[in-house]
Amino acid sequence: MPTVTGHPERHAPTLEAVAEAAGVSRATVSRVVNGSPSVRGAVVEAVQKAIADLGYVPNRAARSLASSRTHSIALLVPEDVSRFFGDPYFASFTGGLDRRLADTEYVLNLVVARDDPGRKAVRYVRGGNVDGAIVVSHHRGHDFLRQLEGSVPIVYGGRPDVALSAEPVFVDVDNEAGGHLATRHLIESGRTRIATIAGPEDMPAALDRLAGFRRALREAGLPDDAVVHANFTASGGAEAMRTLLSRHSDLDAVFSASDLMASGALTALASRGVDVPGDVAIVGYDDSPAATWGEIGLTTVRQPSELMGATAVDVLLRLLAGDADVPHENIVQTELVIRDSA
C-alpha cells in the first residue's frame, strides 16, 4: 500500500496547556478567561501572555465560530471617557461606523479602556464576544494591544505605534502632508514667525503633523523652534497658546494640530487682545464642528473622519469575509478649508 506522508496534525492549544505555560491551575485559567475579578493582576497577566503565545481560543469563542458569528464589532478606544465624549472627531468617526454598519447585520459595541490595566478589554475581545475590532486613538506604549493579535480581525483608525508581530491594517490620512499643507498656507500668506500647538508626543498622528510643519518651514528657510505640545483638548490648546505668547512675542501665525486645540487658542488670543488674523493667523486640523463654534471661522485641514470610520468598517468586513487582498494601508485624502482665521 502507498504511504501517505505530510505535516503532523497540529492540535489546538488546550486550557491545560495554558495553565502549564502560565504556571497556574486549570481552574485559575478558567477564571481569567471568564473575567473573574478574584484573580490577582500579576496572575491575569501571566495567563493572558500564555493565551497570546499559544494562540488559545476559549471554548465559548470556538463554539461561536463553529456555529454562527456574534455579529458584533468592538470599537476599542484606549482613552479617557471624557476625551471620547468631548472630542468632535470621535463623534464623527463613530457616526461613520454606525451609518456603514446600518446596512449590515452587525452591531457596534463601544469599549473605552484607558491603558486597560486589568486587561478587561483584552479579555472581552478575546473571549468570543465580537467578530472583529476597530481600535482608534491608540498611543505609543499601549502594549496591551499586542495581546489582541490573532484573536479577531482588527483594523486601526490611524497608523499604530505599537510593536506588533504582524503588519497592521489601518485607515488614516497623510498627516505629514496635512501639516505641511497648513503651514505652507501660512507661509504663502506672508507669515514668517510661525508656531505650532502640536498634539501628544506619544501619538503618531501628532508627530506626523509636526514633521509636516517643520518640513514646510525648512523649505522656506524659516525657524521651526516654536513648538508646544498639548493633549488635543480646548483647555490644552489655550494653555499652549499662552505659553507660546510668553516665549515668542514676535509670532504672527500658529498651526494647531486639532480644531479643538485651536478653539482654545482663539480664546486665549482674544483674552490678550490679539487680533485674529490681523496680528496672529491660525490654522487648525480636522474641520470638525469646533471649526465653526466661535465668531471667527477657523481655516483648517479637513480630515474626513466620518469617511475614515466608514472605510474602517468596509476594510474590516472584507477581512471578516476572508479577503486576502485587503491593503494594510488605507489612506483617505485631506484638503484645506479656508475661512476667516488665516
GROMACS .gro file of C-alpha atoms in nm:
model
  342
    1MET     CA    1   0.000   0.000   0.000
    2PRO     CA    2   0.118   0.352  -0.067
    3THR     CA    3   0.230   0.551   0.232
    4VAL     CA    4   0.083   0.897   0.280
    5THR     CA    5   0.322   1.148   0.432
    6GLY     CA    6   0.277   1.509   0.527
    7HIS     CA    7   0.287   1.751   0.813
    8PRO     CA    8   0.192   1.611   1.152
    9GLU     CA    9  -0.153   1.714   1.267
   10ARG     CA   10  -0.149   2.030   1.479
   11HIS     CA   11  -0.385   2.030   1.771
   12ALA     CA   12  -0.540   2.345   1.908
   13PRO     CA   13  -0.390   2.451   2.242
   14THR     CA   14  -0.592   2.343   2.542
   15LEU     CA   15  -0.683   2.502   2.874
   16GLU     CA   16  -0.435   2.264   3.037
   17ALA     CA   17  -0.154   2.382   2.807
   18VAL     CA   18  -0.225   2.743   2.900
   19ALA     CA   19  -0.224   2.653   3.269
   20GLU     CA   20   0.112   2.478   3.236
   21ALA     CA   21   0.265   2.768   3.044
   22ALA     CA   22   0.140   3.022   3.297
   23GLY     CA   23   0.235   2.811   3.598
   24VAL     CA   24  -0.117   2.813   3.742
   25SER     CA   25  -0.405   2.572   3.783
   26ARG     CA   26  -0.664   2.490   3.518
   27ALA     CA   27  -0.930   2.648   3.740
   28THR     CA   28  -0.733   2.975   3.755
   29VAL     CA   29  -0.710   2.989   3.376
   30SER     CA   30  -1.084   2.930   3.356
   31ARG     CA   31  -1.149   3.217   3.596
   32VAL     CA   32  -0.929   3.452   3.393
   33VAL     CA   33  -1.096   3.353   3.067
   34ASN     CA   34  -1.438   3.418   3.219
   35GLY     CA   35  -1.336   3.757   3.356
   36SER     CA   36  -1.349   3.675   3.726
   37PRO     CA   37  -1.235   3.970   3.944
   38SER     CA   38  -1.093   3.732   4.206
   39VAL     CA   39  -0.763   3.672   4.022
   40ARG     CA   40  -0.465   3.896   4.104
   41GLY     CA   41  -0.331   4.127   3.833
   42ALA     CA   42   0.008   3.954   3.801
   43VAL     CA   43  -0.161   3.616   3.757
   44VAL     CA   44  -0.402   3.761   3.498
   45GLU     CA   45  -0.106   3.899   3.302
   46ALA     CA   46   0.074   3.563   3.311
   47VAL     CA   47  -0.236   3.380   3.188
   48GLN     CA   48  -0.307   3.637   2.917
   49LYS     CA   49   0.053   3.610   2.796
   50ALA     CA   50   0.025   3.231   2.779
   51ILE     CA   51  -0.303   3.262   2.589
   52ALA     CA   52  -0.146   3.503   2.340
   53ASP     CA   53   0.175   3.298   2.300
   54LEU     CA   54  -0.013   2.970   2.243
   55GLY     CA   55  -0.296   3.117   2.036
   56TYR     CA   56  -0.553   2.966   2.266
   57VAL     CA   57  -0.920   3.039   2.184
   58PRO     CA   58  -1.167   2.987   2.470
   59ASN     CA   59  -1.435   2.724   2.412
   60ARG     CA   60  -1.706   2.991   2.411
   61ALA     CA   61  -1.540   3.157   2.112
   62ALA     CA   62  -1.480   2.824   1.942
   63ARG     CA   63  -1.846   2.730   1.976
   64SER     CA   64  -1.946   3.069   1.837
   65LEU     CA   65  -1.716   3.039   1.537
   66ALA     CA   66  -1.826   2.684   1.472
   67SER     CA   67  -2.196   2.768   1.472
   68SER     CA   68  -2.252   3.131   1.387
   69ARG     CA   69  -2.095   3.472   1.421
   70THR     CA   70  -2.174   3.707   1.706
   71HIS     CA   71  -2.248   3.983   1.452
   72SER     CA   72  -2.086   4.228   1.693
   73ILE     CA   73  -1.789   4.455   1.629
   74ALA     CA   74  -1.593   4.623   1.908
   75LEU     CA   75  -1.492   4.987   1.884
   76LEU     CA   76  -1.196   4.989   2.125
   77VAL     CA   77  -1.089   5.336   2.241
   78PRO     CA   78  -0.784   5.346   2.474
   79GLU     CA   79  -0.875   5.693   2.605
   80ASP     CA   80  -1.042   5.863   2.900
   81VAL     CA   81  -1.420   5.865   2.877
   82SER     CA   82  -1.423   6.245   2.900
   83ARG     CA   83  -1.199   6.278   2.597
   84PHE     CA   84  -1.400   6.030   2.391
   85PHE     CA   85  -1.729   6.208   2.452
   86GLY     CA   86  -1.577   6.558   2.442
   87ASP     CA   87  -1.389   6.547   2.112
   88PRO     CA   88  -1.595   6.600   1.792
   89TYR     CA   89  -1.351   6.378   1.600
   90PHE     CA   90  -1.475   6.068   1.781
   91ALA     CA   91  -1.839   6.159   1.723
   92SER     CA   92  -1.778   6.194   1.351
   93PHE     CA   93  -1.565   5.877   1.323
   94THR     CA   94  -1.820   5.674   1.520
   95GLY     CA   95  -2.101   5.820   1.309
   96GLY     CA   96  -1.926   5.687   1.000
   97LEU     CA   97  -1.901   5.342   1.159
   98ASP     CA   98  -2.264   5.339   1.259
   99ARG     CA   99  -2.400   5.457   0.925
  100ARG     CA  100  -2.194   5.200   0.737
  101LEU     CA  101  -2.299   4.918   0.972
  102ALA     CA  102  -2.667   5.014   0.932
  103ASP     CA  103  -2.671   4.820   0.605
  104THR     CA  104  -2.536   4.504   0.770
  105GLU     CA  105  -2.639   4.261   1.045
  106TYR     CA  106  -2.357   4.382   1.270
  107VAL     CA  107  -2.395   4.590   1.586
  108LEU     CA  108  -2.125   4.812   1.737
  109ASN     CA  109  -2.004   4.759   2.094
  110LEU     CA  110  -1.812   5.051   2.249
  111VAL     CA  111  -1.519   4.960   2.476
  112VAL     CA  112  -1.349   5.263   2.635
  113ALA     CA  113  -1.035   5.137   2.808
  114ARG     CA  114  -0.765   5.383   2.905
  115ASP     CA  115  -0.444   5.170   2.932
  116ASP     CA  116  -0.661   4.867   3.031
  117PRO     CA  117  -0.452   4.781   3.343
  118GLY     CA  118  -0.681   4.490   3.432
  119ARG     CA  119  -0.685   4.364   3.071
  120LYS     CA  120  -1.065   4.366   3.076
  121ALA     CA  121  -1.082   4.490   2.718
  122VAL     CA  122  -0.838   4.222   2.607
  123ARG     CA  123  -1.041   3.950   2.777
  124TYR     CA  124  -1.361   4.087   2.626
  125VAL     CA  125  -1.229   4.091   2.270
  126ARG     CA  126  -1.051   3.755   2.302
  127GLY     CA  127  -1.346   3.592   2.478
  128GLY     CA  128  -1.562   3.532   2.172
  129ASN     CA  129  -1.787   3.833   2.229
  130VAL     CA  130  -1.714   4.003   1.895
  131ASP     CA  131  -1.621   3.902   1.543
  132GLY     CA  132  -1.377   4.188   1.487
  133ALA     CA  133  -1.247   4.512   1.634
  134ILE     CA  134  -1.170   4.869   1.529
  135VAL     CA  135  -0.913   5.042   1.751
  136VAL     CA  136  -0.895   5.422   1.746
  137SER     CA  137  -0.684   5.683   1.931
  138HIS     CA  138  -0.406   5.448   2.037
  139HIS     CA  139  -0.080   5.575   2.186
  140ARG     CA  140   0.278   5.456   2.189
  141GLY     CA  141   0.312   5.230   2.492
  142HIS     CA  142  -0.031   5.071   2.461
  143ASP     CA  143   0.142   4.733   2.455
  144PHE     CA  144  -0.170   4.553   2.573
  145LEU     CA  145  -0.289   4.581   2.212
  146ARG     CA  146  -0.035   4.310   2.123
  147GLN     CA  147  -0.244   4.064   2.321
  148LEU     CA  148  -0.531   4.116   2.078
  149GLU     CA  149  -0.328   3.985   1.785
  150GLY     CA  150  -0.463   3.667   1.634
  151SER     CA  151  -0.788   3.677   1.831
  152VAL     CA  152  -1.013   3.854   1.580
  153PRO     CA  153  -0.954   4.066   1.267
  154ILE     CA  154  -0.851   4.419   1.371
  155VAL     CA  155  -0.848   4.748   1.183
  156TYR     CA  156  -0.676   5.050   1.337
  157GLY     CA  157  -0.807   5.401   1.297
  158GLY     CA  158  -0.473   5.573   1.242
  159ARG     CA  159  -0.126   5.426   1.199
  160PRO     CA  160  -0.037   5.241   1.521
  161ASP     CA  161   0.295   5.285   1.701
  162VAL     CA  162   0.294   4.956   1.886
  163ALA     CA  163   0.538   4.670   1.824
  164LEU     CA  164   0.307   4.415   1.661
  165SER     CA  165   0.418   4.078   1.528
  166ALA     CA  166   0.223   4.120   1.204
  167GLU     CA  167   0.184   4.422   0.978
  168PRO     CA  168  -0.127   4.608   1.099
  169VAL     CA  169  -0.423   4.704   0.882
  170PHE     CA  170  -0.517   5.069   0.929
  171VAL     CA  171  -0.716   5.361   0.788
  172ASP     CA  172  -0.558   5.705   0.806
  173VAL     CA  173  -0.486   6.033   0.632
  174ASP     CA  174  -0.138   6.151   0.532
  175ASN     CA  175  -0.085   6.358   0.845
  176GLU     CA  176   0.262   6.473   0.745
  177ALA     CA  177   0.123   6.612   0.420
  178GLY     CA  178  -0.165   6.773   0.613
  179GLY     CA  179   0.073   6.952   0.850
  180HIS     CA  180   0.278   7.066   0.552
  181LEU     CA  181  -0.033   7.193   0.372
  182ALA     CA  182  -0.146   7.400   0.671
  183THR     CA  183   0.197   7.553   0.725
  184ARG     CA  184   0.252   7.628   0.356
  185HIS     CA  185  -0.075   7.822   0.356
  186LEU     CA  186   0.053   8.039   0.641
  187ILE     CA  187   0.386   8.093   0.468
  188GLU     CA  188   0.223   8.184   0.138
  189SER     CA  189   0.004   8.440   0.319
  190GLY     CA  190   0.322   8.622   0.425
  191ARG     CA  191   0.368   8.491   0.779
  192THR     CA  192   0.730   8.447   0.887
  193ARG     CA  193   0.726   8.358   1.260
  194ILE     CA  194   0.505   8.052   1.275
  195ALA     CA  195   0.446   7.838   1.583
  196THR     CA  196   0.262   7.512   1.630
  197ILE     CA  197   0.045   7.365   1.902
  198ALA     CA  198   0.136   7.002   1.847
  199GLY     CA  199  -0.053   6.700   1.977
  200PRO     CA  200   0.071   6.442   2.231
  201GLU     CA  201   0.424   6.319   2.178
  202ASP     CA  202   0.313   5.955   2.203
  203MET     CA  203   0.067   5.967   1.911
  204PRO     CA  204   0.185   5.904   1.553
  205ALA     CA  205  -0.070   6.145   1.403
  206ALA     CA  206   0.060   6.430   1.619
  207LEU     CA  207   0.422   6.356   1.536
  208ASP     CA  208   0.349   6.331   1.164
  209ARG     CA  209   0.168   6.668   1.163
  210LEU     CA  210   0.464   6.819   1.348
  211ALA     CA  211   0.702   6.672   1.089
  212GLY     CA  212   0.499   6.831   0.808
  213PHE     CA  213   0.507   7.168   0.990
  214ARG     CA  214   0.884   7.151   1.025
  215ARG     CA  215   0.940   7.041   0.665
  216ALA     CA  216   0.743   7.338   0.529
  217LEU     CA  217   0.939   7.584   0.745
  218ARG     CA  218   1.275   7.430   0.649
  219GLU     CA  219   1.184   7.455   0.282
  220ALA     CA  220   1.105   7.825   0.332
  221GLY     CA  221   1.420   7.893   0.536
  222LEU     CA  222   1.217   7.984   0.845
  223PRO     CA  223   1.277   7.879   1.208
  224ASP     CA  224   1.082   7.579   1.339
  225ASP     CA  225   1.157   7.605   1.711
  226ALA     CA  226   0.823   7.749   1.832
  227VAL     CA  227   0.660   7.421   1.939
  228VAL     CA  228   0.441   7.338   2.239
  229HIS     CA  229   0.270   7.000   2.282
  230ALA     CA  230  -0.084   6.971   2.418
  231ASN     CA  231  -0.344   6.697   2.463
  232PHE     CA  232  -0.595   6.757   2.180
  233THR     CA  233  -0.834   6.943   2.414
  234ALA     CA  234  -0.956   7.304   2.413
  235SER     CA  235  -0.808   7.371   2.757
  236GLY     CA  236  -0.478   7.223   2.645
  237GLY     CA  237  -0.480   7.443   2.337
  238ALA     CA  238  -0.548   7.756   2.545
  239GLU     CA  239  -0.262   7.679   2.785
  240ALA     CA  240  -0.027   7.604   2.495
  241MET     CA  241  -0.120   7.935   2.328
  242ARG     CA  242  -0.042   8.127   2.645
  243THR     CA  243   0.293   7.951   2.666
  244LEU     CA  244   0.376   8.038   2.305
  245LEU     CA  245   0.288   8.405   2.358
  246SER     CA  246   0.515   8.422   2.662
  247ARG     CA  247   0.806   8.256   2.482
  248HIS     CA  248   0.774   8.411   2.136
  249SER     CA  249   0.646   8.768   2.140
  250ASP     CA  250   0.714   8.801   1.767
  251LEU     CA  251   0.497   8.514   1.642
  252ASP     CA  252   0.246   8.600   1.371
  253ALA     CA  253   0.087   8.261   1.296
  254VAL     CA  254   0.001   7.928   1.459
  255PHE     CA  255  -0.070   7.585   1.318
  256SER     CA  256  -0.280   7.388   1.569
  257ALA     CA  257  -0.279   7.011   1.525
  258SER     CA  258  -0.652   6.992   1.603
  259ASP     CA  259  -0.953   7.221   1.578
  260LEU     CA  260  -1.037   7.165   1.942
  261MET     CA  261  -0.695   7.294   2.049
  262ALA     CA  262  -0.732   7.581   1.800
  263SER     CA  263  -1.062   7.681   1.963
  264GLY     CA  264  -0.882   7.707   2.296
  265ALA     CA  265  -0.601   7.904   2.130
  266LEU     CA  266  -0.852   8.151   1.986
  267THR     CA  267  -0.998   8.205   2.332
  268ALA     CA  268  -0.651   8.270   2.476
  269LEU     CA  269  -0.567   8.515   2.197
  270ALA     CA  270  -0.894   8.702   2.245
  271SER     CA  271  -0.829   8.734   2.619
  272ARG     CA  272  -0.494   8.901   2.542
  273GLY     CA  273  -0.647   9.141   2.291
  274VAL     CA  274  -0.464   8.975   1.999
  275ASP     CA  275  -0.644   9.026   1.668
  276VAL     CA  276  -0.705   8.719   1.452
  277PRO     CA  277  -0.600   8.710   1.175
  278GLY     CA  278  -0.453   9.064   1.181
  279ASP     CA  279  -0.189   9.004   1.449
  280VAL     CA  280  -0.182   8.625   1.453
  281ALA     CA  281  -0.327   8.390   1.191
  282ILE     CA  282  -0.426   8.039   1.294
  283VAL     CA  283  -0.493   7.716   1.104
  284GLY     CA  284  -0.645   7.408   1.266
  285TYR     CA  285  -0.676   7.041   1.170
  286ASP     CA  286  -0.988   6.819   1.137
  287ASP     CA  287  -1.264   7.050   1.004
  288SER     CA  288  -1.476   6.936   1.296
  289PRO     CA  289  -1.773   7.133   1.435
  290ALA     CA  290  -1.521   7.312   1.659
  291ALA     CA  291  -1.400   7.498   1.348
  292THR     CA  292  -1.723   7.699   1.337
  293TRP     CA  293  -1.809   7.727   1.707
  294GLY     CA  294  -1.677   8.079   1.759
  295GLU     CA  295  -1.720   8.419   1.598
  296ILE     CA  296  -1.410   8.362   1.384
  297GLY     CA  297  -1.439   8.078   1.134
  298LEU     CA  298  -1.134   7.855   1.155
  299THR     CA  299  -0.923   7.782   0.848
  300THR     CA  300  -0.838   7.416   0.883
  301VAL     CA  301  -0.719   7.097   0.719
  302ARG     CA  302  -1.020   6.874   0.658
  303GLN     CA  303  -0.970   6.523   0.786
  304PRO     CA  304  -1.275   6.328   0.663
  305SER     CA  305  -1.329   6.145   0.991
  306GLU     CA  306  -1.676   6.016   0.902
  307LEU     CA  307  -1.538   5.870   0.580
  308MET     CA  308  -1.250   5.721   0.779
  309GLY     CA  309  -1.498   5.546   1.006
  310ALA     CA  310  -1.697   5.411   0.712
  311THR     CA  311  -1.376   5.297   0.541
  312ALA     CA  312  -1.264   5.117   0.858
  313VAL     CA  313  -1.590   4.919   0.854
  314ASP     CA  314  -1.552   4.837   0.483
  315VAL     CA  315  -1.198   4.710   0.541
  316LEU     CA  316  -1.300   4.506   0.847
  317LEU     CA  317  -1.593   4.348   0.663
  318ARG     CA  318  -1.354   4.241   0.387
  319LEU     CA  319  -1.127   4.082   0.648
  320LEU     CA  320  -1.422   3.903   0.807
  321ALA     CA  321  -1.519   3.770   0.464
  322GLY     CA  322  -1.172   3.620   0.425
  323ASP     CA  323  -1.050   3.865   0.160
  324ALA     CA  324  -0.674   3.808   0.129
  325ASP     CA  325  -0.617   4.120  -0.081
  326VAL     CA  326  -0.702   4.385   0.179
  327PRO     CA  327  -0.428   4.652   0.173
  328HIS     CA  328  -0.255   4.723   0.503
  329GLU     CA  329  -0.255   5.099   0.443
  330ASN     CA  330  -0.587   5.260   0.353
  331ILE     CA  331  -0.531   5.634   0.308
  332VAL     CA  332  -0.803   5.895   0.256
  333GLN     CA  333  -0.731   6.248   0.134
  334THR     CA  334  -0.714   6.577   0.324
  335GLU     CA  335  -0.786   6.926   0.192
  336LEU     CA  336  -0.751   7.284   0.312
  337VAL     CA  337  -1.073   7.465   0.405
  338ILE     CA  338  -1.021   7.841   0.411
  339ARG     CA  339  -1.228   8.056   0.649
  340ASP     CA  340  -1.155   8.375   0.844
  341SER     CA  341  -0.868   8.285   1.077
  342ALA     CA  342  -0.593   8.265   0.813
   0.00000   0.00000   0.00000
